Amino acid sequence: MAASDWRLEGEWMKNCNCAFGCPCDFNTLPTHGYCKGMVGMRITRGHFEGVKLDGICFAVVVDFPGALHQGNGTMQPIVDQRATPEQRQALFNILSGKHSAEGTLFHIFSLIVTTIRDPVFAPFEFSFDKNGRIAKLVAGDVLETEVEPIKNPVTGAPHRVQVVMPEGFEHRAAEVASANIRSTGAISFETRGTHSSLANVVQTPEGVAA
């Protein structure tokens, strides 16, 4: 059991270069054989030990040469510039995976990432409507991603798909949507009309609580 006391509650998006329906959620290989993407969160309520994290946003941009479970990944953290030095360190402590139990999200992440680029501290714009499958994250001039509903190819009407993962280590349920991503930091790439997951999550040292 992890000893540290921390909790993150909030709005979570995972956008990547794969086709709709993230292959990782189904233990299959990435659509193009590699994974470039990002995760982002607006913390509605959170803390690490005695440091409150309410209202802080962060994102992590990733690049994996193959499937995530094969490792050798590169990541770059992007943290809300409003975060105090104590809040920044608190987030880095959580992201390190050293304060999480084995088999939980951040612990797994620490095992599959071998290269960490210098963090960026940037202003965040974050909007999130899970049920409407509409979201947007802008982090300074290094990352921008927009999410919209998947469209029916014949009628153009919004198409709705949900993924439910009762034993998921990232989330319990997510809306699947369409994302555009423009990343210009240490991990540079661009996508249009690729996968997005939107979820409300609660992460703790022992894993997903909701």
mmCIF file of C-alpha atoms in Angstrom:
data_model
loop_
_atom_site.group_PDB
_atom_site.id
_atom_site.type_symbol
_atom_site.label_atom_id
_atom_site.label_comp_id
_atom_site.label_asym_id
_atom_site.label_seq_id
_atom_site.Cartn_x
_atom_site.Cartn_y
_atom_site.Cartn_z
ATOM 1 C CA MET A 1 0.000 0.000 0.000
ATOM 2 C CA ALA A 2 1.242 3.483 -0.835
ATOM 3 C CA ALA A 3 1.974 5.573 2.220
ATOM 4 C CA SER A 4 1.305 9.095 0.917
ATOM 5 C CA ASP A 5 -2.062 10.796 1.254
ATOM 6 C CA TRP A 6 -3.215 12.283 -2.042
ATOM 7 C CA ARG A 7 -6.344 12.533 -4.154
ATOM 8 C CA LEU A 8 -7.253 13.994 -7.549
ATOM 9 C CA GLU A 9 -10.884 14.572 -8.495
ATOM 10 C CA GLY A 10 -11.760 16.243 -11.758
ATOM 11 C CA GLU A 11 -12.271 16.338 -15.497
ATOM 12 C CA TRP A 12 -10.014 14.118 -17.575
ATOM 13 C CA MET A 13 -9.302 13.934 -21.275
ATOM 14 C CA LYS A 14 -7.109 11.480 -23.134
ATOM 15 C CA ASN A 15 -6.499 12.338 -26.795
ATOM 16 C CA CYS A 16 -4.175 10.454 -29.114
ATOM 17 C CA ASN A 17 -3.294 9.717 -32.731
ATOM 18 C CA CYS A 18 -5.280 6.471 -32.898
ATOM 19 C CA ALA A 19 -8.657 5.773 -34.499
ATOM 20 C CA PHE A 20 -11.780 6.245 -32.387
ATOM 21 C CA GLY A 21 -11.935 3.706 -29.566
ATOM 22 C CA CYS A 22 -8.445 3.800 -28.063
ATOM 23 C CA PRO A 23 -6.816 0.403 -28.823
ATOM 24 C CA CYS A 24 -5.032 0.515 -25.455
ATOM 25 C CA ASP A 25 -8.411 0.186 -23.730
ATOM 26 C CA PHE A 26 -8.852 -3.126 -25.549
ATOM 27 C CA ASN A 27 -5.270 -4.454 -25.131
ATOM 28 C CA THR A 28 -4.601 -4.154 -28.850
ATOM 29 C CA LEU A 29 -1.813 -2.451 -30.798
ATOM 30 C CA PRO A 30 -1.944 1.260 -31.666
ATOM 31 C CA THR A 31 -3.677 2.089 -34.944
ATOM 32 C CA HIS A 32 -0.437 3.204 -36.620
ATOM 33 C CA GLY A 33 1.928 1.061 -34.576
ATOM 34 C CA TYR A 34 2.992 3.908 -32.280
ATOM 35 C CA CYS A 35 1.290 6.266 -29.843
ATOM 36 C CA LYS A 36 1.518 10.042 -29.683
ATOM 37 C CA GLY A 37 -0.988 11.771 -27.486
ATOM 38 C CA MET A 38 -1.782 13.649 -24.341
ATOM 39 C CA VAL A 39 -3.735 13.455 -21.139
ATOM 40 C CA GLY A 40 -5.044 16.534 -19.386
ATOM 41 C CA MET A 41 -6.945 17.240 -16.198
ATOM 42 C CA ARG A 42 -8.656 20.096 -14.455
ATOM 43 C CA ILE A 43 -8.553 19.261 -10.755
ATOM 44 C CA THR A 44 -11.809 20.271 -9.112
ATOM 45 C CA ARG A 45 -10.710 18.949 -5.724
ATOM 46 C CA GLY A 46 -7.333 17.558 -4.868
ATOM 47 C CA HIS A 47 -4.397 17.440 -2.513
ATOM 48 C CA PHE A 48 -1.022 15.862 -1.893
ATOM 49 C CA GLU A 49 -0.416 15.523 1.828
ATOM 50 C CA GLY A 50 -1.130 19.052 3.124
ATOM 51 C CA VAL A 51 -0.921 20.829 -0.249
ATOM 52 C CA LYS A 52 -4.276 21.657 -1.860
ATOM 53 C CA LEU A 53 -4.549 21.344 -5.645
ATOM 54 C CA ASP A 54 -8.106 22.602 -6.229
ATOM 55 C CA GLY A 55 -8.515 24.399 -9.556
ATOM 56 C CA ILE A 56 -5.085 23.511 -10.961
ATOM 57 C CA CYS A 57 -4.731 22.116 -14.492
ATOM 58 C CA PHE A 58 -2.009 19.906 -15.903
ATOM 59 C CA ALA A 59 -1.270 17.909 -19.030
ATOM 60 C CA VAL A 60 1.229 15.273 -20.069
ATOM 61 C CA VAL A 61 2.281 14.812 -23.702
ATOM 62 C CA VAL A 62 3.597 11.344 -24.592
ATOM 63 C CA ASP A 63 5.365 9.524 -27.398
ATOM 64 C CA PHE A 64 5.674 5.730 -27.469
ATOM 65 C CA PRO A 65 7.438 3.924 -30.339
ATOM 66 C CA GLY A 66 5.088 0.956 -30.027
ATOM 67 C CA ALA A 67 2.302 -0.212 -27.769
ATOM 68 C CA LEU A 68 2.336 1.415 -24.338
ATOM 69 C CA HIS A 69 2.946 -1.867 -22.519
ATOM 70 C CA GLN A 70 6.183 -2.265 -24.504
ATOM 71 C CA GLY A 71 7.575 0.831 -22.811
ATOM 72 C CA ASN A 72 10.404 3.126 -23.968
ATOM 73 C CA GLY A 73 8.063 6.112 -23.788
ATOM 74 C CA THR A 74 8.899 9.809 -23.656
ATOM 75 C CA MET A 75 6.803 12.324 -21.756
ATOM 76 C CA GLN A 76 6.697 16.061 -21.119
ATOM 77 C CA PRO A 77 4.652 17.466 -18.225
ATOM 78 C CA ILE A 78 2.871 20.798 -18.666
ATOM 79 C CA VAL A 79 1.710 22.453 -15.450
ATOM 80 C CA ASP A 80 -0.586 25.386 -14.806
ATOM 81 C CA GLN A 81 1.608 28.452 -14.308
ATOM 82 C CA ARG A 82 -0.690 29.537 -11.449
ATOM 83 C CA ALA A 83 0.557 26.600 -9.369
ATOM 84 C CA THR A 84 2.784 27.576 -6.474
ATOM 85 C CA PRO A 85 6.186 25.906 -6.072
ATOM 86 C CA GLU A 86 4.601 23.625 -3.443
ATOM 87 C CA GLN A 87 1.745 22.700 -5.782
ATOM 88 C CA ARG A 88 4.139 22.031 -8.649
ATOM 89 C CA GLN A 89 6.189 19.684 -6.494
ATOM 90 C CA ALA A 90 3.001 18.000 -5.258
ATOM 91 C CA LEU A 91 1.924 17.282 -8.846
ATOM 92 C CA PHE A 92 5.384 16.000 -9.760
ATOM 93 C CA ASN A 93 5.246 13.704 -6.734
ATOM 94 C CA ILE A 94 1.955 12.245 -7.940
ATOM 95 C CA LEU A 95 3.077 11.942 -11.566
ATOM 96 C CA SER A 96 6.287 10.177 -10.499
ATOM 97 C CA GLY A 97 4.312 7.089 -9.477
ATOM 98 C CA LYS A 98 6.459 6.740 -6.355
ATOM 99 C CA HIS A 99 3.465 7.480 -4.135
ATOM 100 C CA SER A 100 1.065 5.035 -5.789
ATOM 101 C CA ALA A 101 0.401 1.350 -5.262
ATOM 102 C CA GLU A 102 1.566 -1.186 -7.833
ATOM 103 C CA GLY A 103 -0.726 -1.557 -10.832
ATOM 104 C CA THR A 104 -2.252 1.912 -10.529
ATOM 105 C CA LEU A 105 -2.173 4.527 -13.288
ATOM 106 C CA PHE A 106 0.790 6.624 -12.229
ATOM 107 C CA HIS A 107 2.815 3.619 -11.072
ATOM 108 C CA ILE A 108 2.320 1.941 -14.448
ATOM 109 C CA PHE A 109 3.237 5.190 -16.183
ATOM 110 C CA SER A 110 6.514 5.321 -14.258
ATOM 111 C CA LEU A 111 7.410 1.857 -15.569
ATOM 112 C CA ILE A 112 6.736 2.502 -19.251
ATOM 113 C CA VAL A 113 8.291 5.985 -19.544
ATOM 114 C CA THR A 114 12.073 6.056 -19.852
ATOM 115 C CA THR A 115 12.628 9.689 -20.905
ATOM 116 C CA ILE A 116 11.143 12.758 -19.215
ATOM 117 C CA ARG A 117 11.556 16.110 -20.948
ATOM 118 C CA ASP A 118 11.820 19.324 -18.967
ATOM 119 C CA PRO A 119 8.432 20.481 -17.677
ATOM 120 C CA VAL A 120 6.676 23.513 -19.110
ATOM 121 C CA PHE A 121 4.755 25.975 -16.955
ATOM 122 C CA ALA A 122 2.043 27.670 -18.973
ATOM 123 C CA PRO A 123 -1.342 29.392 -18.734
ATOM 124 C CA PHE A 124 -4.227 26.975 -19.266
ATOM 125 C CA GLU A 125 -7.567 27.323 -21.000
ATOM 126 C CA PHE A 126 -9.775 24.350 -20.132
ATOM 127 C CA SER A 127 -13.420 23.729 -21.058
ATOM 128 C CA PHE A 128 -15.202 20.414 -20.607
ATOM 129 C CA ASP A 129 -18.686 19.081 -21.402
ATOM 130 C CA LYS A 130 -18.505 15.312 -21.089
ATOM 131 C CA ASN A 131 -22.106 14.560 -22.037
ATOM 132 C CA GLY A 132 -21.922 16.904 -25.009
ATOM 133 C CA ARG A 133 -18.513 15.418 -25.990
ATOM 134 C CA ILE A 134 -17.102 18.914 -26.344
ATOM 135 C CA ALA A 135 -13.870 20.002 -24.718
ATOM 136 C CA LYS A 136 -10.847 22.189 -25.247
ATOM 137 C CA LEU A 137 -7.426 22.487 -23.652
ATOM 138 C CA VAL A 138 -4.890 25.146 -24.511
ATOM 139 C CA ALA A 139 -1.578 25.261 -22.631
ATOM 140 C CA GLY A 140 0.325 28.376 -23.604
ATOM 141 C CA ASP A 141 1.873 27.973 -27.039
ATOM 142 C CA VAL A 142 2.956 24.339 -26.599
ATOM 143 C CA LEU A 143 -0.307 22.354 -26.696
ATOM 144 C CA GLU A 144 -3.803 22.824 -28.054
ATOM 145 C CA THR A 145 -6.514 20.207 -28.446
ATOM 146 C CA GLU A 146 -10.206 20.438 -29.275
ATOM 147 C CA VAL A 147 -12.793 17.694 -28.860
ATOM 148 C CA GLU A 148 -16.142 17.316 -30.604
ATOM 149 C CA PRO A 149 -18.656 14.490 -31.094
ATOM 150 C CA ILE A 150 -17.926 11.815 -33.648
ATOM 151 C CA LYS A 151 -20.120 12.505 -36.695
ATOM 152 C CA ASN A 152 -22.214 9.997 -38.605
ATOM 153 C CA PRO A 153 -20.476 9.783 -42.020
ATOM 154 C CA VAL A 154 -23.819 9.765 -43.885
ATOM 155 C CA THR A 155 -26.054 12.172 -41.970
ATOM 156 C CA GLY A 156 -23.480 14.252 -40.112
ATOM 157 C CA ALA A 157 -25.425 13.762 -36.882
ATOM 158 C CA PRO A 158 -23.501 13.366 -33.610
ATOM 159 C CA HIS A 159 -22.661 9.742 -32.848
ATOM 160 C CA ARG A 160 -22.402 8.617 -29.232
ATOM 161 C CA VAL A 161 -20.255 5.789 -27.869
ATOM 162 C CA GLN A 162 -19.336 5.070 -24.263
ATOM 163 C CA VAL A 163 -16.590 2.817 -22.916
ATOM 164 C CA VAL A 164 -17.238 1.259 -19.504
ATOM 165 C CA MET A 165 -14.277 -0.324 -17.700
ATOM 166 C CA PRO A 166 -15.330 -1.684 -14.286
ATOM 167 C CA GLU A 167 -11.722 -2.575 -13.454
ATOM 168 C CA GLY A 168 -10.042 0.233 -15.388
ATOM 169 C CA PHE A 169 -6.964 1.882 -13.879
ATOM 170 C CA GLU A 170 -7.527 5.177 -15.736
ATOM 171 C CA HIS A 171 -11.291 5.661 -15.410
ATOM 172 C CA ARG A 172 -14.474 3.683 -14.883
ATOM 173 C CA ALA A 173 -16.438 5.123 -17.827
ATOM 174 C CA ALA A 174 -15.698 7.552 -20.641
ATOM 175 C CA GLU A 175 -17.388 9.233 -23.588
ATOM 176 C CA VAL A 176 -15.595 8.573 -26.871
ATOM 177 C CA ALA A 177 -15.178 11.580 -29.130
ATOM 178 C CA SER A 178 -13.090 13.104 -31.921
ATOM 179 C CA ALA A 179 -9.967 15.181 -31.239
ATOM 180 C CA ASN A 180 -7.615 17.516 -33.043
ATOM 181 C CA ILE A 181 -4.207 17.918 -31.404
ATOM 182 C CA ARG A 182 -1.378 20.378 -32.039
ATOM 183 C CA SER A 183 1.676 19.803 -29.887
ATOM 184 C CA THR A 184 4.726 22.024 -30.429
ATOM 185 C CA GLY A 185 6.794 21.345 -27.310
ATOM 186 C CA ALA A 186 9.536 18.753 -26.910
ATOM 187 C CA ILE A 187 7.141 16.181 -28.408
ATOM 188 C CA SER A 188 5.835 17.698 -31.618
ATOM 189 C CA PHE A 189 2.947 16.272 -33.636
ATOM 190 C CA GLU A 190 -0.470 17.096 -35.050
ATOM 191 C CA THR A 191 -3.639 15.056 -35.564
ATOM 192 C CA ARG A 192 -7.120 15.675 -36.927
ATOM 193 C CA GLY A 193 -10.205 13.572 -36.244
ATOM 194 C CA THR A 194 -8.487 11.073 -33.943
ATOM 195 C CA HIS A 195 -9.447 9.417 -30.671
ATOM 196 C CA SER A 196 -10.608 11.212 -27.521
ATOM 197 C CA SER A 197 -11.835 9.904 -24.160
ATOM 198 C CA LEU A 198 -13.613 12.259 -21.769
ATOM 199 C CA ALA A 199 -14.227 11.178 -18.175
ATOM 200 C CA ASN A 200 -14.816 12.385 -14.648
ATOM 201 C CA VAL A 201 -12.278 10.635 -12.470
ATOM 202 C CA VAL A 202 -11.102 10.228 -8.908
ATOM 203 C CA GLN A 203 -7.534 8.965 -8.563
ATOM 204 C CA THR A 204 -5.965 7.967 -5.238
ATOM 205 C CA PRO A 205 -2.767 6.167 -4.157
ATOM 206 C CA GLU A 206 -4.713 2.903 -4.346
ATOM 207 C CA GLY A 207 -6.118 3.569 -7.812
ATOM 208 C CA VAL A 208 -9.410 4.732 -9.298
ATOM 209 C CA ALA A 209 -12.029 5.527 -6.670
ATOM 210 C CA ALA A 210 -14.691 6.690 -9.172
#
